[in-house]
Amino acid sequence: MSVRKSKKESDSHPHQDLLRMDRIPHIWCAGCGIGTVFGCVLSAIKKLDHSLDDIAVVSGIGCTGRMAGYVKLDSYHTTHGRAIPFATGLKLARPGSKVLVCSGDGDLLAIGGNHFIHAARRNIDITVLCVNNFIYGMTGGQLAPSTPFGAKTTTSPIGCPEEPFNFCHMAAASGAVYVARWTSLHLRRLTESLGEAMQKRGFSFVEVLSPCPTSFGRRNKMGKGLDIIQYYHSQSVIRNDIDPKEATLDFNGKLVVGKFVDIERPTFLDRYDRIGRREVEPWPAKDKMAPGKKA
Ligand code: SF4
């Protein structure tokens, strides 16, 4: 038996309480994966045992960057590649807050790549969500550091001549304490991962493989958004706890997804407090100094 909903009920959205409805309709193309990822972000935020007044979302520029404009929380749509330094400043000013960066592969790991590795090295207590659609979507479909070898973009019309980064390996090697990758069809796992990442103390990173039918799929004859996401999902294999350098994205083989890193290490603020309390041994240790080199 079908249950007929009132007009008011059918017009409402399950996440309406966290959306700036005056900004809707959103700009994302039909078949884009960002909308479903955004839904997972909102679900994960609602499940957090944390005041919504103390959660901030920060984005850079690009299609994913629009999330910050649609979420009804403290949110900041910053300049291209600078979401992480902005989020770092927020976290240092309000250590009790949860700060979530939502941006795309080009923004976070090309233009903002330097910020990414140093925030992970310092173990800044923020969560970074990277929606990886293998291209610069909004700015014209240019080659990104995620573009697979041979894939066509506006700036590589014959095929990309470069090897892409493995972002999960890069995050882990730089010092991230939590690293996971899913596709935008792994809704439950992605939502769980985002929740775990936001609960984690330290730099946490979640990558999502997501279709961009307009800029990437069209040029590479991958079909519609649904075809692309079904392809990503069917090619994926879950391998939790493996070394992230083995979490490769082989488009002729398997796309490795899973939770790869979940460790503990002092955050930047933990270390900063120790320095402030003078709890650090003199450096370098006097008995380790070379003879004749007096301080
Ligand atoms: Fe999504 Fe690509 Fe359209 Fe951007 S250009 S909204 S990534 S489909």
mmCIF file of C-alpha atoms and ligand atoms in Angstrom:
data_model
loop_
_atom_site.group_PDB
_atom_site.id
_atom_site.type_symbol
_atom_site.label_atom_id
_atom_site.label_comp_id
_atom_site.label_asym_id
_atom_site.label_seq_id
_atom_site.Cartn_x
_atom_site.Cartn_y
_atom_site.Cartn_z
ATOM 1 C CA MET A 1 0.000 0.000 0.000
ATOM 2 C CA SER A 2 1.487 3.316 -0.947
ATOM 3 C CA VAL A 3 1.532 6.093 1.620
ATOM 4 C CA ARG A 4 0.564 9.392 0.117
ATOM 5 C CA LYS A 5 2.583 12.268 1.558
ATOM 6 C CA SER A 6 1.182 15.713 2.066
ATOM 7 C CA LYS A 7 2.529 18.397 -0.262
ATOM 8 C CA LYS A 8 4.471 19.904 2.613
ATOM 9 C CA GLU A 9 6.115 16.549 3.461
ATOM 10 C CA SER A 10 6.988 15.704 -0.140
ATOM 11 C CA ASP A 11 8.465 19.155 -0.673
ATOM 12 C CA SER A 12 10.761 18.854 2.309
ATOM 13 C CA HIS A 13 14.194 17.305 2.195
ATOM 14 C CA PRO A 14 15.444 14.961 4.944
ATOM 15 C CA HIS A 15 18.455 17.238 5.477
ATOM 16 C CA GLN A 16 16.533 20.484 5.152
ATOM 17 C CA ASP A 17 17.491 21.516 8.687
ATOM 18 C CA LEU A 18 21.150 21.601 7.580
ATOM 19 C CA LEU A 19 20.610 23.228 4.192
ATOM 20 C CA ARG A 20 20.447 26.874 3.192
ATOM 21 C CA MET A 21 17.250 26.407 1.211
ATOM 22 C CA ASP A 22 17.451 29.918 -0.222
ATOM 23 C CA ARG A 23 20.527 28.717 -2.185
ATOM 24 C CA ILE A 24 18.690 25.756 -3.712
ATOM 25 C CA PRO A 25 18.560 24.627 -6.542
ATOM 26 C CA HIS A 26 22.234 23.728 -6.421
ATOM 27 C CA ILE A 27 24.588 24.106 -9.370
ATOM 28 C CA TRP A 28 25.716 20.474 -9.697
ATOM 29 C CA CYS A 29 25.111 18.783 -13.058
ATOM 30 C CA ALA A 30 22.678 15.894 -13.478
ATOM 31 C CA GLY A 31 24.570 12.673 -12.731
ATOM 32 C CA CYS A 32 27.318 14.357 -10.723
ATOM 33 C CA GLY A 33 28.393 12.421 -7.621
ATOM 34 C CA ILE A 34 28.924 15.444 -5.388
ATOM 35 C CA GLY A 35 25.286 15.609 -4.292
ATOM 36 C CA THR A 36 25.304 12.094 -2.846
ATOM 37 C CA VAL A 37 28.623 12.777 -1.118
ATOM 38 C CA PHE A 38 27.139 15.951 0.342
ATOM 39 C CA GLY A 39 24.216 13.879 1.653
ATOM 40 C CA CYS A 40 26.725 11.578 3.402
ATOM 41 C CA VAL A 41 28.498 14.615 4.901
ATOM 42 C CA LEU A 42 25.222 15.914 6.349
ATOM 43 C CA SER A 43 24.258 12.468 7.688
ATOM 44 C CA ALA A 44 27.661 12.101 9.352
ATOM 45 C CA ILE A 45 27.428 15.573 10.924
ATOM 46 C CA LYS A 46 23.971 14.795 12.336
ATOM 47 C CA LYS A 47 25.238 11.589 13.939
ATOM 48 C CA LEU A 48 28.132 13.372 15.655
ATOM 49 C CA ASP A 49 27.768 13.955 19.357
ATOM 50 C CA HIS A 50 28.855 17.551 18.954
ATOM 51 C CA SER A 51 27.054 20.871 19.052
ATOM 52 C CA LEU A 52 26.193 22.114 15.577
ATOM 53 C CA ASP A 53 27.237 25.566 16.778
ATOM 54 C CA ASP A 54 30.793 24.296 16.973
ATOM 55 C CA ILE A 55 31.125 22.610 13.600
ATOM 56 C CA ALA A 56 32.550 24.545 10.672
ATOM 57 C CA VAL A 57 32.767 23.569 7.002
ATOM 58 C CA VAL A 58 35.510 25.103 4.855
ATOM 59 C CA SER A 59 35.851 24.790 1.079
ATOM 60 C CA GLY A 60 38.150 25.993 -1.632
ATOM 61 C CA ILE A 61 37.106 26.720 -5.203
ATOM 62 C CA GLY A 62 35.465 24.214 -7.520
ATOM 63 C CA CYS A 63 32.296 22.164 -7.824
ATOM 64 C CA THR A 64 32.806 20.416 -4.466
ATOM 65 C CA GLY A 65 33.666 23.764 -2.924
ATOM 66 C CA ARG A 66 30.017 24.723 -3.290
ATOM 67 C CA MET A 67 29.181 22.496 -0.320
ATOM 68 C CA ALA A 68 30.208 25.294 2.023
ATOM 69 C CA GLY A 69 27.632 27.555 0.415
ATOM 70 C CA TYR A 70 24.767 25.099 0.873
ATOM 71 C CA VAL A 71 25.348 23.860 4.419
ATOM 72 C CA LYS A 72 23.564 25.741 7.216
ATOM 73 C CA LEU A 73 26.483 25.789 9.643
ATOM 74 C CA ASP A 74 29.383 28.164 10.090
ATOM 75 C CA SER A 75 30.879 27.796 6.641
ATOM 76 C CA TYR A 76 33.603 29.468 4.625
ATOM 77 C CA HIS A 77 34.076 29.400 0.867
ATOM 78 C CA THR A 78 37.709 30.422 0.558
ATOM 79 C CA THR A 79 40.111 31.050 -2.314
ATOM 80 C CA HIS A 80 41.508 28.377 -4.633
ATOM 81 C CA GLY A 81 43.732 25.909 -2.766
ATOM 82 C CA ARG A 82 43.566 27.747 0.566
ATOM 83 C CA ALA A 83 40.861 25.853 2.429
ATOM 84 C CA ILE A 84 43.372 23.988 4.642
ATOM 85 C CA PRO A 85 45.284 27.035 5.942
ATOM 86 C CA PHE A 86 41.951 28.736 6.612
ATOM 87 C CA ALA A 87 40.726 25.638 8.487
ATOM 88 C CA THR A 88 44.013 25.507 10.404
ATOM 89 C CA GLY A 89 43.493 29.066 11.615
ATOM 90 C CA LEU A 90 39.927 28.266 12.669
ATOM 91 C CA LYS A 91 41.013 25.200 14.624
ATOM 92 C CA LEU A 92 43.805 27.043 16.418
ATOM 93 C CA ALA A 93 41.442 29.878 17.340
ATOM 94 C CA ARG A 94 38.691 27.514 18.529
ATOM 95 C CA PRO A 95 40.348 24.252 19.610
ATOM 96 C CA GLY A 96 37.033 22.774 20.776
ATOM 97 C CA SER A 97 35.431 23.012 17.348
ATOM 98 C CA LYS A 98 35.205 20.387 14.621
ATOM 99 C CA VAL A 99 36.507 21.689 11.325
ATOM 100 C CA LEU A 100 35.709 19.854 8.100
ATOM 101 C CA VAL A 101 37.310 20.783 4.791
ATOM 102 C CA CYS A 102 35.317 19.698 1.709
ATOM 103 C CA SER A 103 36.980 20.261 -1.637
ATOM 104 C CA GLY A 104 38.048 18.714 -4.901
ATOM 105 C CA ASP A 105 41.233 17.017 -6.060
ATOM 106 C CA GLY A 106 42.563 19.982 -8.039
ATOM 107 C CA ASP A 107 41.904 22.454 -5.256
ATOM 108 C CA LEU A 108 43.274 20.343 -2.403
ATOM 109 C CA LEU A 109 46.158 18.490 -3.981
ATOM 110 C CA ALA A 110 47.417 20.649 -6.848
ATOM 111 C CA ILE A 111 46.967 24.297 -5.932
ATOM 112 C CA GLY A 112 46.683 23.432 -2.235
ATOM 113 C CA GLY A 113 49.074 20.465 -2.257
ATOM 114 C CA ASN A 114 51.712 22.110 -0.134
ATOM 115 C CA HIS A 115 49.170 23.034 2.538
ATOM 116 C CA PHE A 116 47.873 19.470 2.515
ATOM 117 C CA ILE A 117 51.194 17.773 3.232
ATOM 118 C CA HIS A 118 52.184 20.259 5.947
ATOM 119 C CA ALA A 119 48.831 20.099 7.735
ATOM 120 C CA ALA A 120 49.218 16.300 7.786
ATOM 121 C CA ARG A 121 52.836 16.560 8.981
ATOM 122 C CA ARG A 122 51.818 18.914 11.794
ATOM 123 C CA ASN A 123 48.820 16.696 12.562
ATOM 124 C CA ILE A 124 46.435 19.627 12.622
ATOM 125 C CA ASP A 125 43.190 18.354 14.112
ATOM 126 C CA ILE A 126 40.930 18.785 11.069
ATOM 127 C CA THR A 127 39.149 16.441 8.656
ATOM 128 C CA VAL A 128 39.737 16.775 4.929
ATOM 129 C CA LEU A 129 37.223 15.301 2.483
ATOM 130 C CA CYS A 130 38.473 15.157 -1.108
ATOM 131 C CA VAL A 131 35.894 14.476 -3.800
ATOM 132 C CA ASN A 132 38.119 13.071 -6.532
ATOM 133 C CA ASN A 133 36.562 13.306 -9.996
ATOM 134 C CA PHE A 134 39.963 13.095 -11.738
ATOM 135 C CA ILE A 135 39.792 16.542 -13.306
ATOM 136 C CA TYR A 136 39.257 20.259 -12.709
ATOM 137 C CA GLY A 137 35.478 20.196 -13.216
ATOM 138 C CA MET A 138 34.241 23.727 -12.722
ATOM 139 C CA THR A 139 37.185 25.600 -14.143
ATOM 140 C CA GLY A 140 37.135 24.004 -17.581
ATOM 141 C CA GLY A 141 38.056 20.310 -17.460
ATOM 142 C CA GLN A 142 41.802 20.665 -17.213
ATOM 143 C CA LEU A 143 44.249 17.912 -16.255
ATOM 144 C CA ALA A 144 44.642 17.495 -12.472
ATOM 145 C CA PRO A 145 47.185 15.595 -10.336
ATOM 146 C CA SER A 146 44.594 12.819 -10.123
ATOM 147 C CA THR A 147 44.003 12.432 -13.873
ATOM 148 C CA PRO A 148 44.834 8.851 -14.911
ATOM 149 C CA PHE A 149 47.593 8.247 -17.451
ATOM 150 C CA GLY A 150 46.059 8.395 -20.941
ATOM 151 C CA ALA A 151 42.780 10.094 -19.916
ATOM 152 C CA LYS A 152 41.620 12.994 -22.080
ATOM 153 C CA THR A 153 41.101 16.471 -20.659
ATOM 154 C CA THR A 154 40.951 19.924 -22.225
ATOM 155 C CA THR A 155 44.675 20.337 -21.575
ATOM 156 C CA SER A 156 45.584 16.782 -22.598
ATOM 157 C CA PRO A 157 43.377 16.198 -25.663
ATOM 158 C CA ILE A 158 45.410 13.205 -26.840
ATOM 159 C CA GLY A 159 45.774 11.734 -23.374
ATOM 160 C CA CYS A 160 47.296 12.626 -19.987
ATOM 161 C CA PRO A 161 51.061 11.981 -20.155
ATOM 162 C CA GLU A 162 51.539 12.004 -16.342
ATOM 163 C CA GLU A 163 51.223 9.492 -13.536
ATOM 164 C CA PRO A 164 48.630 10.608 -10.948
ATOM 165 C CA PHE A 165 49.204 10.883 -7.228
ATOM 166 C CA ASN A 166 47.883 8.232 -4.880
ATOM 167 C CA PHE A 167 46.284 10.711 -2.447
ATOM 168 C CA CYS A 168 45.822 8.145 0.329
ATOM 169 C CA HIS A 169 49.485 7.202 0.201
ATOM 170 C CA MET A 170 50.440 10.872 0.196
ATOM 171 C CA ALA A 171 48.238 11.605 3.228
ATOM 172 C CA ALA A 172 49.591 8.657 5.202
ATOM 173 C CA ALA A 173 53.221 9.333 4.264
ATOM 174 C CA SER A 174 52.781 12.958 5.351
ATOM 175 C CA GLY A 175 51.457 11.959 8.781
ATOM 176 C CA ALA A 176 47.659 11.608 8.637
ATOM 177 C CA VAL A 177 46.210 9.558 11.501
ATOM 178 C CA TYR A 178 43.105 8.442 9.598
ATOM 179 C CA VAL A 179 42.933 7.647 5.881
ATOM 180 C CA ALA A 180 40.064 6.075 3.927
ATOM 181 C CA ARG A 181 38.798 5.936 0.351
ATOM 182 C CA TRP A 182 35.349 5.037 -0.987
ATOM 183 C CA THR A 183 33.283 5.638 -4.099
ATOM 184 C CA SER A 184 30.220 7.864 -4.021
ATOM 185 C CA LEU A 185 28.107 4.691 -4.197
ATOM 186 C CA HIS A 186 29.504 3.343 -0.893
ATOM 187 C CA LEU A 187 27.016 5.517 0.969
ATOM 188 C CA ARG A 188 26.948 3.703 4.306
ATOM 189 C CA ARG A 189 30.690 3.148 4.480
ATOM 190 C CA LEU A 190 31.433 6.689 3.407
ATOM 191 C CA THR A 191 29.078 8.115 6.049
ATOM 192 C CA GLU A 192 30.672 5.911 8.720
ATOM 193 C CA SER A 193 34.168 6.927 7.638
ATOM 194 C CA LEU A 194 33.306 10.613 7.725
ATOM 195 C CA GLY A 195 31.924 10.191 11.233
ATOM 196 C CA GLU A 196 35.040 8.330 12.392
ATOM 197 C CA ALA A 197 37.302 10.886 10.746
ATOM 198 C CA MET A 198 35.546 13.803 12.432
ATOM 199 C CA GLN A 199 35.752 12.049 15.816
ATOM 200 C CA LYS A 200 39.464 11.435 15.373
ATOM 201 C CA ARG A 201 42.015 13.687 17.048
ATOM 202 C CA GLY A 202 44.458 14.767 14.373
ATOM 203 C CA PHE A 203 44.610 15.098 10.611
ATOM 204 C CA SER A 204 42.077 12.764 9.004
ATOM 205 C CA PHE A 205 41.572 12.271 5.292
ATOM 206 C CA VAL A 206 38.701 10.723 3.332
ATOM 207 C CA GLU A 207 38.838 10.441 -0.460
ATOM 208 C CA VAL A 208 35.743 9.716 -2.554
ATOM 209 C CA LEU A 209 35.874 8.611 -6.190
ATOM 210 C CA SER A 210 33.017 10.452 -7.808
ATOM 211 C CA PRO A 211 31.690 10.781 -11.382
ATOM 212 C CA CYS A 212 31.987 14.010 -13.319
ATOM 213 C CA PRO A 213 29.979 13.159 -16.437
ATOM 214 C CA THR A 214 30.228 16.697 -17.821
ATOM 215 C CA SER A 215 33.945 17.401 -17.854
ATOM 216 C CA PHE A 216 35.612 13.997 -17.427
ATOM 217 C CA GLY A 217 33.126 11.335 -18.503
ATOM 218 C CA ARG A 218 32.066 13.063 -21.717
ATOM 219 C CA ARG A 219 35.619 13.498 -23.011
ATOM 220 C CA ASN A 220 36.503 9.925 -22.144
ATOM 221 C CA LYS A 221 33.276 8.433 -23.526
ATOM 222 C CA MET A 222 32.319 6.914 -20.169
ATOM 223 C CA GLY A 223 28.569 7.401 -20.542
ATOM 224 C CA LYS A 224 26.197 9.091 -18.124
ATOM 225 C CA GLY A 225 26.798 9.750 -14.440
ATOM 226 C CA LEU A 226 25.051 6.527 -13.433
ATOM 227 C CA ASP A 227 27.178 4.482 -15.866
ATOM 228 C CA ILE A 228 30.354 6.016 -14.449
ATOM 229 C CA ILE A 229 29.523 5.472 -10.805
ATOM 230 C CA GLN A 230 28.404 1.905 -11.506
ATOM 231 C CA TYR A 231 31.737 1.371 -13.256
ATOM 232 C CA TYR A 232 33.724 2.788 -10.310
ATOM 233 C CA HIS A 233 31.722 0.734 -7.852
ATOM 234 C CA SER A 234 31.950 -2.518 -9.820
ATOM 235 C CA GLN A 235 35.714 -2.081 -10.300
ATOM 236 C CA SER A 236 36.281 -1.368 -6.618
ATOM 237 C CA VAL A 237 37.641 -3.870 -4.150
ATOM 238 C CA ILE A 238 37.614 -3.287 -0.387
ATOM 239 C CA ARG A 239 40.981 -3.902 1.246
ATOM 240 C CA ASN A 240 40.901 -2.464 4.751
ATOM 241 C CA ASP A 241 44.134 -1.955 6.713
ATOM 242 C CA ILE A 242 46.536 -2.381 3.786
ATOM 243 C CA ASP A 243 49.557 -0.139 3.342
ATOM 244 C CA PRO A 244 48.126 2.911 1.472
ATOM 245 C CA LYS A 245 50.923 2.713 -1.099
ATOM 246 C CA GLU A 246 49.264 -0.527 -2.254
ATOM 247 C CA ALA A 247 45.869 1.203 -2.509
ATOM 248 C CA THR A 248 46.232 1.813 -6.211
ATOM 249 C CA LEU A 249 43.659 3.062 -8.697
ATOM 250 C CA ASP A 250 44.057 0.869 -11.760
ATOM 251 C CA PHE A 251 41.323 1.612 -14.274
ATOM 252 C CA ASN A 252 42.185 -1.541 -16.198
ATOM 253 C CA GLY A 253 42.237 -3.563 -13.017
ATOM 254 C CA LYS A 254 40.860 -2.734 -9.618
ATOM 255 C CA LEU A 255 40.135 0.483 -7.733
ATOM 256 C CA VAL A 256 41.229 -0.215 -4.162
ATOM 257 C CA VAL A 257 38.994 1.304 -1.477
ATOM 258 C CA GLY A 258 38.751 0.865 2.285
ATOM 259 C CA LYS A 259 39.976 2.241 5.583
ATOM 260 C CA PHE A 260 43.743 2.140 5.423
ATOM 261 C CA VAL A 261 45.028 4.104 8.430
ATOM 262 C CA ASP A 262 43.631 4.599 11.937
ATOM 263 C CA ILE A 263 46.441 5.438 14.366
ATOM 264 C CA GLU A 264 47.148 7.810 17.251
ATOM 265 C CA ARG A 265 49.823 10.470 17.438
ATOM 266 C CA PRO A 266 50.046 13.824 19.242
ATOM 267 C CA THR A 267 48.308 16.663 17.457
ATOM 268 C CA PHE A 268 49.902 20.019 16.714
ATOM 269 C CA LEU A 269 48.124 21.554 19.724
ATOM 270 C CA ASP A 270 49.319 18.713 22.008
ATOM 271 C CA ARG A 271 52.913 19.484 21.037
ATOM 272 C CA TYR A 272 52.379 23.221 21.210
ATOM 273 C CA ASP A 273 51.081 22.877 24.783
ATOM 274 C CA ARG A 274 54.140 20.808 25.752
ATOM 275 C CA ILE A 275 56.471 23.458 24.393
ATOM 276 C CA GLY A 276 54.483 26.140 26.246
ATOM 277 C CA ARG A 277 54.802 24.211 29.522
ATOM 278 C CA ARG A 278 58.569 23.747 28.924
ATOM 279 C CA GLU A 279 58.096 19.976 29.050
ATOM 280 C CA VAL A 280 60.663 19.326 26.355
ATOM 281 C CA GLU A 281 64.208 18.156 27.025
ATOM 282 C CA PRO A 282 66.877 20.701 26.000
ATOM 283 C CA TRP A 283 67.718 20.283 22.348
ATOM 284 C CA PRO A 284 70.162 19.054 21.283
ATOM 285 C CA ALA A 285 71.017 16.893 24.318
ATOM 286 C CA LYS A 286 74.319 18.228 25.681
ATOM 287 C CA ASP A 287 75.895 14.758 25.987
ATOM 288 C CA LYS A 288 75.205 14.122 22.284
ATOM 289 C CA MET A 289 77.034 17.241 21.087
ATOM 290 C CA ALA A 290 80.260 16.658 19.218
ATOM 291 C CA PRO A 291 83.405 17.395 21.292
ATOM 292 C CA GLY A 292 84.544 20.994 20.948
ATOM 293 C CA LYS A 293 81.100 22.231 19.794
ATOM 294 C CA LYS A 294 79.982 24.044 22.900
ATOM 295 C CA ALA A 295 76.619 25.787 22.952
HETATM 296 FE FE1 SF4 B 1 29.884 17.613 -11.142
HETATM 297 FE FE2 SF4 B 1 31.582 17.710 -13.201
HETATM 298 FE FE3 SF4 B 1 29.283 19.091 -13.281
HETATM 299 FE FE4 SF4 B 1 31.240 19.823 -11.641
HETATM 300 S S1 SF4 B 1 31.337 19.824 -13.890
HETATM 301 S S2 SF4 B 1 29.061 19.698 -11.116
HETATM 302 S S3 SF4 B 1 32.126 17.825 -11.007
HETATM 303 S S4 SF4 B 1 29.498 16.864 -13.229
#
